[in-house]
Each structure stands twice: as C-alpha cells, then as structure tokens.
C-alpha cells in the first residue's frame, strides 16, 4: 500500500521507515559509545579510589601492629583487642576495595550465559575459600543437583562474595554449618 502507521499513530510513507531505522542504528551506536565512555570513567574512578586508599590502610594496620609489639607490656588485654580490631578492620577494608575493583571489572565484561552446575561451583568456591582461610573451620553444606543458566564467571564471583560474607558471619556467631 506504500504507507504504514508510525509510532505516534500517523500515516507515513514506507520509505521513511528505512530512514528511521538508519537513525535508530546511529542513536544506538551513539548510546553504546556513551556507555563505554562511562564504564571507562567508572573503572578509572574505582582503580583510583582503591589505589589511594591502600596506602593509608597499610599504614593503619602497620602502626597498630607496631603499637601491639612495642607496647605489649604496657597494654592490657582490652588494648591488645582494640589493636587487633584495628588491623582486622583495615584488612576488611582492603577486601572491600578488592570487591570494588572486581565489581568494576565485572560490569565491563560481556555476559556469556550457559548451563552451569551451581552445586559443583558452590563446592569449588567453598574449597577455594577454605584454602585461603585455613584458620576458619567452616563446614559448608551444598544442596546437590542445583543447575543454573548463568555466566559461570559471574556466578562464581557472586558465590565467592556470598560465601565470604556468610563465612565471616559464621565466625562471628559460632555457627557449625554454612548452607
């Protein structure tokens, strides 16, 4: 018929549709360019924040350690506990910075969904965390047969973060099993 109804309900010639498609493709390309630029800025900001905060964190942890060792005889158990808390908090802040960098990296990656054995992946993550923290005796119980349609790398990152958080809660509350 040579005419069609456009998105505002007006009748337009069919040749306008080709021009509209070309314009939409240009708009999409421009949007992608803007998103990529924002992602690069975000990554640079995350890297800068992480880098700038690590030196003060190392200094805090080092000075707390020095105070603990040089003033050991002058501190009561509460004083030693405070210094241990300072060092632990600096360590946790370092882990948060690592997480910030990981999140920045993940947001830039292309997602490749596939069938994933989520049970096996969760057990693998638990084994890795156990190797990293042998002093924490957390028992992890994973339901067998869990499957997911996901990007395996992203799911592994999420499981690592969740298990690390749950592992800390496990230590804090004295639980016996993480499920």
mmCIF file of N, CA, C and O in Angstrom, residues 27-133:
data_model
loop_
_atom_site.group_PDB
_atom_site.id
_atom_site.type_symbol
_atom_site.label_atom_id
_atom_site.label_comp_id
_atom_site.label_asym_id
_atom_site.label_seq_id
_atom_site.Cartn_x
_atom_site.Cartn_y
_atom_site.Cartn_z
ATOM 1 N N UNK A 27 21.587 6.219 16.637
ATOM 2 C CA UNK A 27 21.326 6.537 18.047
ATOM 3 C C UNK A 27 21.853 5.424 18.953
ATOM 4 O O UNK A 27 22.440 5.687 20.000
ATOM 5 N N UNK A 28 21.639 4.178 18.543
ATOM 6 C CA UNK A 28 22.126 3.041 19.323
ATOM 7 C C UNK A 28 23.653 3.047 19.391
ATOM 8 O O UNK A 28 24.229 2.837 20.472
ATOM 9 N N UNK A 29 24.303 3.301 18.284
ATOM 10 C CA UNK A 29 25.769 3.363 18.272
ATOM 11 C C UNK A 29 26.271 4.487 19.174
ATOM 12 O O UNK A 29 27.245 4.306 19.920
ATOM 13 N N UNK A 30 25.601 5.648 19.121
ATOM 14 C CA UNK A 30 25.979 6.767 19.993
ATOM 15 C C UNK A 30 25.795 6.395 21.470
ATOM 16 O O UNK A 30 26.648 6.701 22.305
ATOM 17 N N UNK A 31 24.694 5.727 21.764
ATOM 18 C CA UNK A 31 24.439 5.308 23.151
ATOM 19 C C UNK A 31 25.496 4.324 23.626
ATOM 20 O O UNK A 31 25.977 4.416 24.766
ATOM 21 N N UNK A 32 25.866 3.391 22.774
ATOM 22 C CA UNK A 32 26.918 2.425 23.142
ATOM 23 C C UNK A 32 28.239 3.141 23.421
ATOM 24 O O UNK A 32 28.933 2.809 24.372
ATOM 25 N N UNK A 33 28.560 4.108 22.599
ATOM 26 C CA UNK A 33 29.796 4.869 22.789
ATOM 27 C C UNK A 33 29.773 5.605 24.128
ATOM 28 O O UNK A 33 30.759 5.612 24.857
ATOM 29 N N UNK A 34 28.618 6.200 24.453
ATOM 30 C CA UNK A 34 28.487 6.905 25.727
ATOM 31 C C UNK A 34 28.597 5.944 26.916
ATOM 32 O O UNK A 34 29.254 6.252 27.905
ATOM 33 N N UNK A 35 27.964 4.782 26.808
ATOM 34 C CA UNK A 35 28.026 3.795 27.887
ATOM 35 C C UNK A 35 29.471 3.311 28.077
ATOM 36 O O UNK A 35 29.953 3.203 29.207
ATOM 37 N N UNK A 36 30.166 3.045 26.976
ATOM 38 C CA UNK A 36 31.554 2.596 27.076
ATOM 39 C C UNK A 36 32.433 3.662 27.719
ATOM 40 O O UNK A 36 33.302 3.351 28.536
ATOM 41 N N UNK A 37 32.195 4.926 27.381
ATOM 42 C CA UNK A 37 32.971 6.019 27.987
ATOM 43 C C UNK A 37 32.688 6.104 29.483
ATOM 44 O O UNK A 37 33.619 6.266 30.292
ATOM 45 N N UNK A 38 31.423 5.961 29.866
ATOM 46 C CA UNK A 38 31.071 5.981 31.291
ATOM 47 C C UNK A 38 31.681 4.796 32.033
ATOM 48 O O UNK A 38 32.146 4.935 33.169
ATOM 49 N N UNK A 39 31.706 3.633 31.403
ATOM 50 C CA UNK A 39 32.310 2.461 32.030
ATOM 51 C C UNK A 39 33.814 2.659 32.227
ATOM 52 O O UNK A 39 34.359 2.272 33.258
ATOM 53 N N UNK A 40 34.478 3.269 31.239
ATOM 54 C CA UNK A 40 35.913 3.549 31.393
ATOM 55 C C UNK A 40 36.151 4.540 32.535
ATOM 56 O O UNK A 40 37.074 4.378 33.327
ATOM 57 N N UNK A 41 35.302 5.566 32.634
ATOM 58 C CA UNK A 41 35.425 6.534 33.723
ATOM 59 C C UNK A 41 35.192 5.865 35.072
ATOM 60 O O UNK A 41 35.913 6.127 36.034
ATOM 61 N N UNK A 42 34.192 5.010 35.140
ATOM 62 C CA UNK A 42 33.895 4.301 36.382
ATOM 63 C C UNK A 42 35.058 3.400 36.782
ATOM 64 O O UNK A 42 35.436 3.340 37.955
ATOM 65 N N UNK A 43 35.632 2.701 35.820
ATOM 66 C CA UNK A 43 36.769 1.827 36.117
ATOM 67 C C UNK A 43 37.961 2.643 36.611
ATOM 68 O O UNK A 43 38.643 2.255 37.561
ATOM 69 N N UNK A 44 38.209 3.774 35.974
ATOM 70 C CA UNK A 44 39.318 4.635 36.401
ATOM 71 C C UNK A 44 39.073 5.166 37.807
ATOM 72 O O UNK A 44 39.999 5.213 38.630
ATOM 73 N N UNK A 45 37.827 5.533 38.112
ATOM 74 C CA UNK A 45 37.498 6.022 39.447
ATOM 75 C C UNK A 45 37.682 4.920 40.486
ATOM 76 O O UNK A 45 38.296 5.144 41.537
ATOM 77 N N UNK A 46 37.184 3.721 40.197
ATOM 78 C CA UNK A 46 37.328 2.601 41.136
ATOM 79 C C UNK A 46 38.804 2.282 41.370
ATOM 80 O O UNK A 46 39.227 2.065 42.511
ATOM 81 N N UNK A 47 39.592 2.275 40.306
ATOM 82 C CA UNK A 47 41.026 2.000 40.445
ATOM 83 C C UNK A 47 41.706 3.106 41.257
ATOM 84 O O UNK A 47 42.526 2.820 42.132
ATOM 85 N N UNK A 48 41.352 4.353 40.980
ATOM 86 C CA UNK A 48 41.947 5.471 41.713
ATOM 87 C C UNK A 48 41.602 5.431 43.194
ATOM 88 O O UNK A 48 42.474 5.615 44.055
ATOM 89 N N UNK A 49 40.330 5.176 43.505
ATOM 90 C CA UNK A 49 39.915 5.086 44.906
ATOM 91 C C UNK A 49 40.657 3.956 45.596
ATOM 92 O O UNK A 49 41.189 4.115 46.697
ATOM 93 N N UNK A 50 40.696 2.812 44.944
ATOM 94 C CA UNK A 50 41.366 1.650 45.528
ATOM 95 C C UNK A 50 42.845 1.949 45.789
ATOM 96 O O UNK A 50 43.366 1.676 46.870
ATOM 97 N N UNK A 51 43.493 2.509 44.798
ATOM 98 C CA UNK A 51 44.927 2.807 44.927
ATOM 99 C C UNK A 51 45.179 3.832 46.024
ATOM 100 O O UNK A 51 46.078 3.668 46.856
ATOM 101 N N UNK A 52 44.387 4.894 46.045
ATOM 102 C CA UNK A 52 44.597 5.973 47.003
ATOM 103 C C UNK A 52 44.313 5.555 48.445
ATOM 104 O O UNK A 52 44.874 6.115 49.377
ATOM 105 N N UNK A 53 43.439 4.569 48.634
ATOM 106 C CA UNK A 53 43.082 4.163 49.995
ATOM 107 C C UNK A 53 43.985 3.059 50.551
ATOM 108 O O UNK A 53 44.034 2.851 51.756
ATOM 109 N N UNK A 54 44.687 2.362 49.695
ATOM 110 C CA UNK A 54 45.504 1.238 50.171
ATOM 111 C C UNK A 54 46.678 1.693 51.043
ATOM 112 O O UNK A 54 46.981 1.064 52.053
ATOM 113 N N UNK A 55 47.341 2.758 50.673
ATOM 114 C CA UNK A 55 48.489 3.233 51.458
ATOM 115 C C UNK A 55 48.068 3.622 52.876
ATOM 116 O O UNK A 55 48.707 3.180 53.847
ATOM 117 N N UNK A 56 47.014 4.405 53.069
ATOM 118 C CA UNK A 56 46.599 4.708 54.442
ATOM 119 C C UNK A 56 46.172 3.457 55.212
ATOM 120 O O UNK A 56 46.442 3.348 56.412
ATOM 121 N N UNK A 57 45.525 2.516 54.543
ATOM 122 C CA UNK A 57 45.124 1.282 55.220
ATOM 123 C C UNK A 57 46.342 0.482 55.684
ATOM 124 O O UNK A 57 46.367 -0.055 56.790
ATOM 125 N N UNK A 58 47.348 0.403 54.818
ATOM 126 C CA UNK A 58 48.590 -0.298 55.204
ATOM 127 C C UNK A 58 49.239 0.400 56.388
ATOM 128 O O UNK A 58 49.738 -0.251 57.312
ATOM 129 N N UNK A 59 49.233 1.726 56.369
ATOM 130 C CA UNK A 59 49.833 2.479 57.472
ATOM 131 C C UNK A 59 49.069 2.226 58.770
ATOM 132 O O UNK A 59 49.681 2.005 59.829
ATOM 133 N N UNK A 60 47.749 2.240 58.711
ATOM 134 C CA UNK A 60 46.940 1.991 59.913
ATOM 135 C C UNK A 60 47.242 0.614 60.476
ATOM 136 O O UNK A 60 47.492 0.455 61.681
ATOM 137 N N UNK A 61 47.233 -0.392 59.607
ATOM 138 C CA UNK A 61 47.496 -1.765 60.057
ATOM 139 C C UNK A 61 48.923 -1.895 60.592
ATOM 140 O O UNK A 61 49.160 -2.539 61.619
ATOM 141 N N UNK A 62 49.876 -1.264 59.927
ATOM 142 C CA UNK A 62 51.278 -1.339 60.370
ATOM 143 C C UNK A 62 51.488 -0.665 61.722
ATOM 144 O O UNK A 62 52.150 -1.219 62.604
ATOM 145 N N UNK A 63 50.939 0.529 61.867
ATOM 146 C CA UNK A 63 51.090 1.222 63.148
ATOM 147 C C UNK A 63 50.398 0.483 64.283
ATOM 148 O O UNK A 63 50.913 0.427 65.409
ATOM 149 N N UNK A 64 49.248 -0.103 64.012
ATOM 150 C CA UNK A 64 48.574 -0.895 65.042
ATOM 151 C C UNK A 64 49.428 -2.096 65.425
ATOM 152 O O UNK A 64 49.552 -2.440 66.609
ATOM 153 N N UNK A 65 50.052 -2.725 64.440
ATOM 154 C CA UNK A 65 50.950 -3.851 64.719
ATOM 155 C C UNK A 65 52.174 -3.416 65.508
ATOM 156 O O UNK A 65 52.614 -4.113 66.435
ATOM 157 N N UNK A 66 52.744 -2.271 65.135
ATOM 158 C CA UNK A 66 53.901 -1.758 65.872
ATOM 159 C C UNK A 66 53.540 -1.418 67.313
ATOM 160 O O UNK A 66 54.301 -1.733 68.248
ATOM 161 N N UNK A 67 52.415 -0.763 67.506
ATOM 162 C CA UNK A 67 51.971 -0.458 68.869
ATOM 163 C C UNK A 67 51.797 -1.738 69.681
ATOM 164 O O UNK A 67 52.204 -1.811 70.849
ATOM 165 N N UNK A 68 51.206 -2.738 69.055
ATOM 166 C CA UNK A 68 50.965 -4.001 69.747
ATOM 167 C C UNK A 68 52.278 -4.675 70.145
ATOM 168 O O UNK A 68 52.404 -5.196 71.251
ATOM 169 N N UNK A 69 53.270 -4.638 69.243
ATOM 170 C CA UNK A 69 54.529 -5.321 69.570
ATOM 171 C C UNK A 69 55.432 -4.479 70.485
ATOM 172 O O UNK A 69 56.045 -5.017 71.408
ATOM 173 N N UNK A 70 55.514 -3.170 70.276
ATOM 174 C CA UNK A 70 56.404 -2.330 71.086
ATOM 175 C C UNK A 70 55.831 -1.985 72.460
ATOM 176 O O UNK A 70 56.587 -1.711 73.393
ATOM 177 N N UNK A 71 54.542 -1.986 72.565
ATOM 178 C CA UNK A 71 53.912 -1.612 73.831
ATOM 179 C C UNK A 71 53.200 -2.808 74.477
ATOM 180 O O UNK A 71 52.282 -2.618 75.290
ATOM 181 N N UNK A 72 53.605 -4.001 74.099
ATOM 182 C CA UNK A 72 52.907 -5.208 74.555
ATOM 183 C C UNK A 72 52.804 -5.267 76.077
ATOM 184 O O UNK A 72 51.760 -5.604 76.619
ATOM 185 N N UNK A 73 53.872 -4.917 76.768
ATOM 186 C CA UNK A 73 53.868 -4.992 78.225
ATOM 187 C C UNK A 73 53.025 -3.914 78.885
ATOM 188 O O UNK A 73 52.628 -4.058 80.039
ATOM 189 N N UNK A 74 52.766 -2.835 78.180
ATOM 190 C CA UNK A 74 52.021 -1.722 78.754
ATOM 191 C C UNK A 74 50.513 -1.806 78.481
ATOM 192 O O UNK A 74 49.744 -1.042 79.052
ATOM 193 N N UNK A 75 50.116 -2.710 77.580
ATOM 194 C CA UNK A 75 48.694 -2.815 77.210
ATOM 195 C C UNK A 75 48.023 -3.943 77.978
ATOM 196 O O UNK A 75 48.598 -5.010 78.152
ATOM 197 N N UNK A 76 46.815 -3.686 78.377
ATOM 198 C CA UNK A 76 46.014 -4.756 78.985
ATOM 199 C C UNK A 76 45.360 -5.543 77.847
ATOM 200 O O UNK A 76 45.473 -5.171 76.677
ATOM 201 N N UNK A 77 44.686 -6.631 78.168
ATOM 202 C CA UNK A 77 44.042 -7.426 77.107
ATOM 203 C C UNK A 77 43.076 -6.612 76.247
ATOM 204 O O UNK A 77 42.971 -6.843 75.041
ATOM 205 N N UNK A 78 42.395 -5.656 76.842
ATOM 206 C CA UNK A 78 41.469 -4.829 76.065
ATOM 207 C C UNK A 78 42.235 -3.998 75.035
ATOM 208 O O UNK A 78 41.801 -3.861 73.885
ATOM 209 N N UNK A 79 43.375 -3.451 75.418
ATOM 210 C CA UNK A 79 44.199 -2.679 74.484
ATOM 211 C C UNK A 79 44.681 -3.536 73.319
ATOM 212 O O UNK A 79 44.654 -3.097 72.166
ATOM 213 N N UNK A 80 45.116 -4.754 73.602
ATOM 214 C CA UNK A 80 45.529 -5.675 72.534
ATOM 215 C C UNK A 80 44.339 -5.984 71.615
ATOM 216 O O UNK A 80 44.495 -6.053 70.392
ATOM 217 N N UNK A 81 43.171 -6.145 72.228
ATOM 218 C CA UNK A 81 41.977 -6.444 71.444
ATOM 219 C C UNK A 81 41.633 -5.269 70.521
ATOM 220 O O UNK A 81 41.264 -5.467 69.365
ATOM 221 N N UNK A 82 41.764 -4.052 71.017
ATOM 222 C CA UNK A 82 41.498 -2.880 70.178
ATOM 223 C C UNK A 82 42.441 -2.839 68.975
ATOM 224 O O UNK A 82 42.013 -2.557 67.851
ATOM 225 N N UNK A 83 43.706 -3.103 69.221
ATOM 226 C CA UNK A 83 44.670 -3.078 68.120
ATOM 227 C C UNK A 83 44.392 -4.195 67.114
ATOM 228 O O UNK A 83 44.526 -3.996 65.895
ATOM 229 N N UNK A 84 43.977 -5.342 67.602
ATOM 230 C CA UNK A 84 43.609 -6.438 66.707
ATOM 231 C C UNK A 84 42.400 -6.038 65.868
ATOM 232 O O UNK A 84 42.357 -6.306 64.664
ATOM 233 N N UNK A 85 41.446 -5.377 66.498
ATOM 234 C CA UNK A 85 40.260 -4.919 65.761
ATOM 235 C C UNK A 85 40.634 -3.907 64.685
ATOM 236 O O UNK A 85 40.066 -3.915 63.586
ATOM 237 N N UNK A 86 41.564 -3.029 64.990
ATOM 238 C CA UNK A 86 42.008 -2.036 64.001
ATOM 239 C C UNK A 86 42.621 -2.743 62.799
ATOM 240 O O UNK A 86 42.297 -2.447 61.645
ATOM 241 N N UNK A 87 43.523 -3.704 63.074
ATOM 242 C CA UNK A 87 44.159 -4.443 61.969
ATOM 243 C C UNK A 87 43.130 -5.233 61.173
ATOM 244 O O UNK A 87 43.173 -5.268 59.937
ATOM 245 N N UNK A 88 42.189 -5.871 61.849
ATOM 246 C CA UNK A 88 41.144 -6.636 61.157
ATOM 247 C C UNK A 88 40.268 -5.731 60.298
ATOM 248 O O UNK A 88 39.906 -6.081 59.170
ATOM 249 N N UNK A 89 39.918 -4.564 60.830
ATOM 250 C CA UNK A 89 39.085 -3.621 60.081
ATOM 251 C C UNK A 89 39.828 -3.118 58.839
ATOM 252 O O UNK A 89 39.227 -2.986 57.762
ATOM 253 N N UNK A 90 41.115 -2.861 58.969
ATOM 254 C CA UNK A 90 41.905 -2.440 57.806
ATOM 255 C C UNK A 90 41.942 -3.561 56.769
ATOM 256 O O UNK A 90 41.846 -3.299 55.559
ATOM 257 N N UNK A 91 42.066 -4.795 57.236
ATOM 258 C CA UNK A 91 42.041 -5.935 56.310
ATOM 259 C C UNK A 91 40.708 -6.054 55.599
ATOM 260 O O UNK A 91 40.653 -6.302 54.384
ATOM 261 N N UNK A 92 39.607 -5.872 56.330
ATOM 262 C CA UNK A 92 38.284 -5.937 55.707
ATOM 263 C C UNK A 92 38.105 -4.808 54.691
ATOM 264 O O UNK A 92 37.512 -4.998 53.633
ATOM 265 N N UNK A 93 38.623 -3.630 55.023
ATOM 266 C CA UNK A 93 38.525 -2.512 54.086
ATOM 267 C C UNK A 93 39.303 -2.834 52.805
ATOM 268 O O UNK A 93 38.848 -2.523 51.701
ATOM 269 N N UNK A 94 40.457 -3.458 52.942
ATOM 270 C CA UNK A 94 41.212 -3.894 51.764
ATOM 271 C C UNK A 94 40.411 -4.871 50.925
ATOM 272 O O UNK A 94 40.412 -4.796 49.681
ATOM 273 N N UNK A 95 39.703 -5.789 51.581
ATOM 274 C CA UNK A 95 38.857 -6.739 50.858
ATOM 275 C C UNK A 95 37.707 -6.021 50.164
ATOM 276 O O UNK A 95 37.327 -6.385 49.043
ATOM 277 N N UNK A 96 37.145 -4.998 50.796
ATOM 278 C CA UNK A 96 36.080 -4.214 50.154
ATOM 279 C C UNK A 96 36.611 -3.496 48.914
ATOM 280 O O UNK A 96 35.926 -3.413 47.896
ATOM 281 N N UNK A 97 37.831 -2.983 49.002
ATOM 282 C CA UNK A 97 38.437 -2.335 47.835
ATOM 283 C C UNK A 97 38.648 -3.341 46.715
ATOM 284 O O UNK A 97 38.416 -3.031 45.538
ATOM 285 N N UNK A 98 39.092 -4.552 47.071
ATOM 286 C CA UNK A 98 39.229 -5.602 46.064
ATOM 287 C C UNK A 98 37.882 -5.890 45.416
ATOM 288 O O UNK A 98 37.787 -6.075 44.198
ATOM 289 N N UNK A 99 36.836 -5.928 46.240
ATOM 290 C CA UNK A 99 35.485 -6.155 45.723
ATOM 291 C C UNK A 99 35.038 -5.045 44.786
ATOM 292 O O UNK A 99 34.382 -5.298 43.768
ATOM 293 N N UNK A 100 35.396 -3.810 45.116
ATOM 294 C CA UNK A 100 35.059 -2.670 44.260
ATOM 295 C C UNK A 100 35.719 -2.821 42.890
ATOM 296 O O UNK A 100 35.079 -2.627 41.857
ATOM 297 N N UNK A 101 36.984 -3.203 42.888
ATOM 298 C CA UNK A 101 37.684 -3.407 41.616
ATOM 299 C C UNK A 101 37.080 -4.573 40.840
ATOM 300 O O UNK A 101 36.938 -4.508 39.616
ATOM 301 N N UNK A 102 36.731 -5.640 41.546
ATOM 302 C CA UNK A 102 36.112 -6.796 40.895
ATOM 303 C C UNK A 102 34.770 -6.409 40.289
ATOM 304 O O UNK A 102 34.460 -6.787 39.165
ATOM 305 N N UNK A 103 33.972 -5.646 41.016
ATOM 306 C CA UNK A 103 32.684 -5.197 40.501
ATOM 307 C C UNK A 103 32.873 -4.331 39.262
ATOM 308 O O UNK A 103 32.148 -4.478 38.273
ATOM 309 N N UNK A 104 33.847 -3.466 39.299
ATOM 310 C CA UNK A 104 34.125 -2.612 38.149
ATOM 311 C C UNK A 104 34.512 -3.463 36.939
ATOM 312 O O UNK A 104 34.069 -3.214 35.815
ATOM 313 N N UNK A 105 35.309 -4.502 37.165
ATOM 314 C CA UNK A 105 35.727 -5.387 36.077
ATOM 315 C C UNK A 105 34.525 -6.161 35.532
ATOM 316 O O UNK A 105 34.340 -6.281 34.323
ATOM 317 N N UNK A 106 33.684 -6.648 36.424
ATOM 318 C CA UNK A 106 32.525 -7.441 36.017
ATOM 319 C C UNK A 106 31.557 -6.613 35.190
ATOM 320 O O UNK A 106 31.003 -7.090 34.200
ATOM 321 N N UNK A 107 31.343 -5.366 35.583
ATOM 322 C CA UNK A 107 30.394 -4.521 34.865
ATOM 323 C C UNK A 107 30.819 -4.261 33.428
ATOM 324 O O UNK A 107 29.996 -3.955 32.586
ATOM 325 N N UNK A 108 32.104 -4.413 33.140
ATOM 326 C CA UNK A 108 32.598 -4.175 31.786
ATOM 327 C C UNK A 108 32.642 -5.431 30.934
ATOM 328 O O UNK A 108 32.862 -5.359 29.734
ATOM 329 N N UNK A 109 32.469 -6.605 31.535
ATOM 330 C CA UNK A 109 32.637 -7.835 30.768
ATOM 331 C C UNK A 109 31.347 -8.222 30.049
ATOM 332 O O UNK A 109 30.247 -7.839 30.443
ATOM 333 N N UNK A 110 31.526 -8.991 29.009
ATOM 334 C CA UNK A 110 30.401 -9.484 28.228
ATOM 335 C C UNK A 110 29.874 -10.741 28.918
ATOM 336 O O UNK A 110 30.631 -11.614 29.321
ATOM 337 N N UNK A 111 28.565 -10.826 29.057
ATOM 338 C CA UNK A 111 27.931 -11.961 29.724
ATOM 339 C C UNK A 111 27.755 -13.096 28.714
ATOM 340 O O UNK A 111 27.261 -12.883 27.612
ATOM 341 N N UNK A 112 28.190 -14.301 29.119
ATOM 342 C CA UNK A 112 28.047 -15.499 28.291
ATOM 343 C C UNK A 112 27.248 -16.538 29.072
ATOM 344 O O UNK A 112 27.825 -17.407 29.722
ATOM 345 N N UNK A 113 25.910 -16.457 29.029
ATOM 346 C CA UNK A 113 25.110 -17.426 29.793
ATOM 347 C C UNK A 113 25.216 -18.829 29.199
ATOM 348 O O UNK A 113 25.310 -18.998 27.984
ATOM 349 N N UNK A 114 25.209 -19.806 30.103
ATOM 350 C CA UNK A 114 25.271 -21.208 29.720
ATOM 351 C C UNK A 114 24.730 -22.032 30.883
ATOM 352 O O UNK A 114 24.536 -21.511 31.981
ATOM 353 N N UNK A 115 24.494 -23.320 30.640
ATOM 354 C CA UNK A 115 24.053 -24.205 31.717
ATOM 355 C C UNK A 115 25.230 -24.422 32.662
ATOM 356 O O UNK A 115 26.332 -24.764 32.235
ATOM 357 N N UNK A 116 25.010 -24.179 33.959
ATOM 358 C CA UNK A 116 26.079 -24.269 34.960
ATOM 359 C C UNK A 116 25.622 -25.198 36.082
ATOM 360 O O UNK A 116 24.482 -25.102 36.540
ATOM 361 N N UNK A 117 26.523 -26.071 36.514
ATOM 362 C CA UNK A 117 26.264 -26.904 37.684
ATOM 363 C C UNK A 117 26.553 -26.030 38.907
ATOM 364 O O UNK A 117 27.697 -25.910 39.350
ATOM 365 N N UNK A 118 25.513 -25.387 39.433
ATOM 366 C CA UNK A 118 25.684 -24.433 40.527
ATOM 367 C C UNK A 118 26.160 -25.123 41.801
ATOM 368 O O UNK A 118 26.914 -24.526 42.580
ATOM 369 N N UNK A 119 25.757 -26.368 42.020
ATOM 370 C CA UNK A 119 26.208 -27.105 43.209
ATOM 371 C C UNK A 119 27.719 -27.314 43.158
ATOM 372 O O UNK A 119 28.429 -27.059 44.137
ATOM 373 N N UNK A 120 28.208 -27.781 42.016
ATOM 374 C CA UNK A 120 29.648 -28.009 41.863
ATOM 375 C C UNK A 120 30.413 -26.702 42.005
ATOM 376 O O UNK A 120 31.453 -26.643 42.671
ATOM 377 N N UNK A 121 29.890 -25.638 41.423
ATOM 378 C CA UNK A 121 30.547 -24.341 41.503
ATOM 379 C C UNK A 121 30.599 -23.839 42.950
ATOM 380 O O UNK A 121 31.625 -23.325 43.406
ATOM 381 N N UNK A 122 29.513 -24.013 43.692
ATOM 382 C CA UNK A 122 29.484 -23.598 45.102
ATOM 383 C C UNK A 122 30.485 -24.401 45.929
ATOM 384 O O UNK A 122 31.167 -23.844 46.800
ATOM 385 N N UNK A 123 30.595 -25.697 45.662
ATOM 386 C CA UNK A 123 31.584 -26.529 46.376
ATOM 387 C C UNK A 123 33.003 -26.096 46.032
ATOM 388 O O UNK A 123 33.886 -26.057 46.895
ATOM 389 N N UNK A 124 33.236 -25.754 44.778
ATOM 390 C CA UNK A 124 34.551 -25.294 44.327
ATOM 391 C C UNK A 124 34.923 -23.994 45.050
ATOM 392 O O UNK A 124 36.032 -23.839 45.562
ATOM 393 N N UNK A 125 33.981 -23.063 45.105
ATOM 394 C CA UNK A 125 34.221 -21.787 45.792
ATOM 395 C C UNK A 125 34.507 -22.040 47.274
ATOM 396 O O UNK A 125 35.417 -21.441 47.853
ATOM 397 N N UNK A 126 33.739 -22.926 47.892
ATOM 398 C CA UNK A 126 33.955 -23.243 49.310
ATOM 399 C C UNK A 126 35.357 -23.809 49.529
ATOM 400 O O UNK A 126 36.031 -23.447 50.502
ATOM 401 N N UNK A 127 35.806 -24.665 48.626
ATOM 402 C CA UNK A 127 37.156 -25.244 48.744
ATOM 403 C C UNK A 127 38.221 -24.158 48.592
ATOM 404 O O UNK A 127 39.214 -24.138 49.336
ATOM 405 N N UNK A 128 38.024 -23.240 47.644
ATOM 406 C CA UNK A 128 38.988 -22.147 47.460
ATOM 407 C C UNK A 128 39.053 -21.265 48.699
ATOM 408 O O UNK A 128 40.143 -20.880 49.143
ATOM 409 N N UNK A 129 37.885 -20.923 49.257
ATOM 410 C CA UNK A 129 37.861 -20.085 50.459
ATOM 411 C C UNK A 129 38.483 -20.808 51.643
ATOM 412 O O UNK A 129 39.164 -20.195 52.465
ATOM 413 N N UNK A 130 38.270 -22.105 51.728
ATOM 414 C CA UNK A 130 38.874 -22.897 52.801
ATOM 415 C C UNK A 130 40.394 -22.887 52.682
ATOM 416 O O UNK A 130 41.110 -22.795 53.685
ATOM 417 N N UNK A 131 40.902 -22.982 51.457
ATOM 418 C CA UNK A 131 42.355 -22.920 51.232
ATOM 419 C C UNK A 131 42.924 -21.551 51.590
ATOM 420 O O UNK A 131 44.032 -21.445 52.111
ATOM 421 N N UNK A 132 42.148 -20.492 51.295
ATOM 422 C CA UNK A 132 42.607 -19.134 51.596
ATOM 423 C C UNK A 132 42.573 -18.823 53.090
ATOM 424 O O UNK A 132 43.356 -18.017 53.577
ATOM 425 N N UNK A 133 41.632 -19.449 53.811
ATOM 426 C CA UNK A 133 41.442 -19.172 55.240
ATOM 427 C C UNK A 133 41.431 -20.490 56.025
ATOM 428 O O UNK A 133 40.400 -20.865 56.578
#
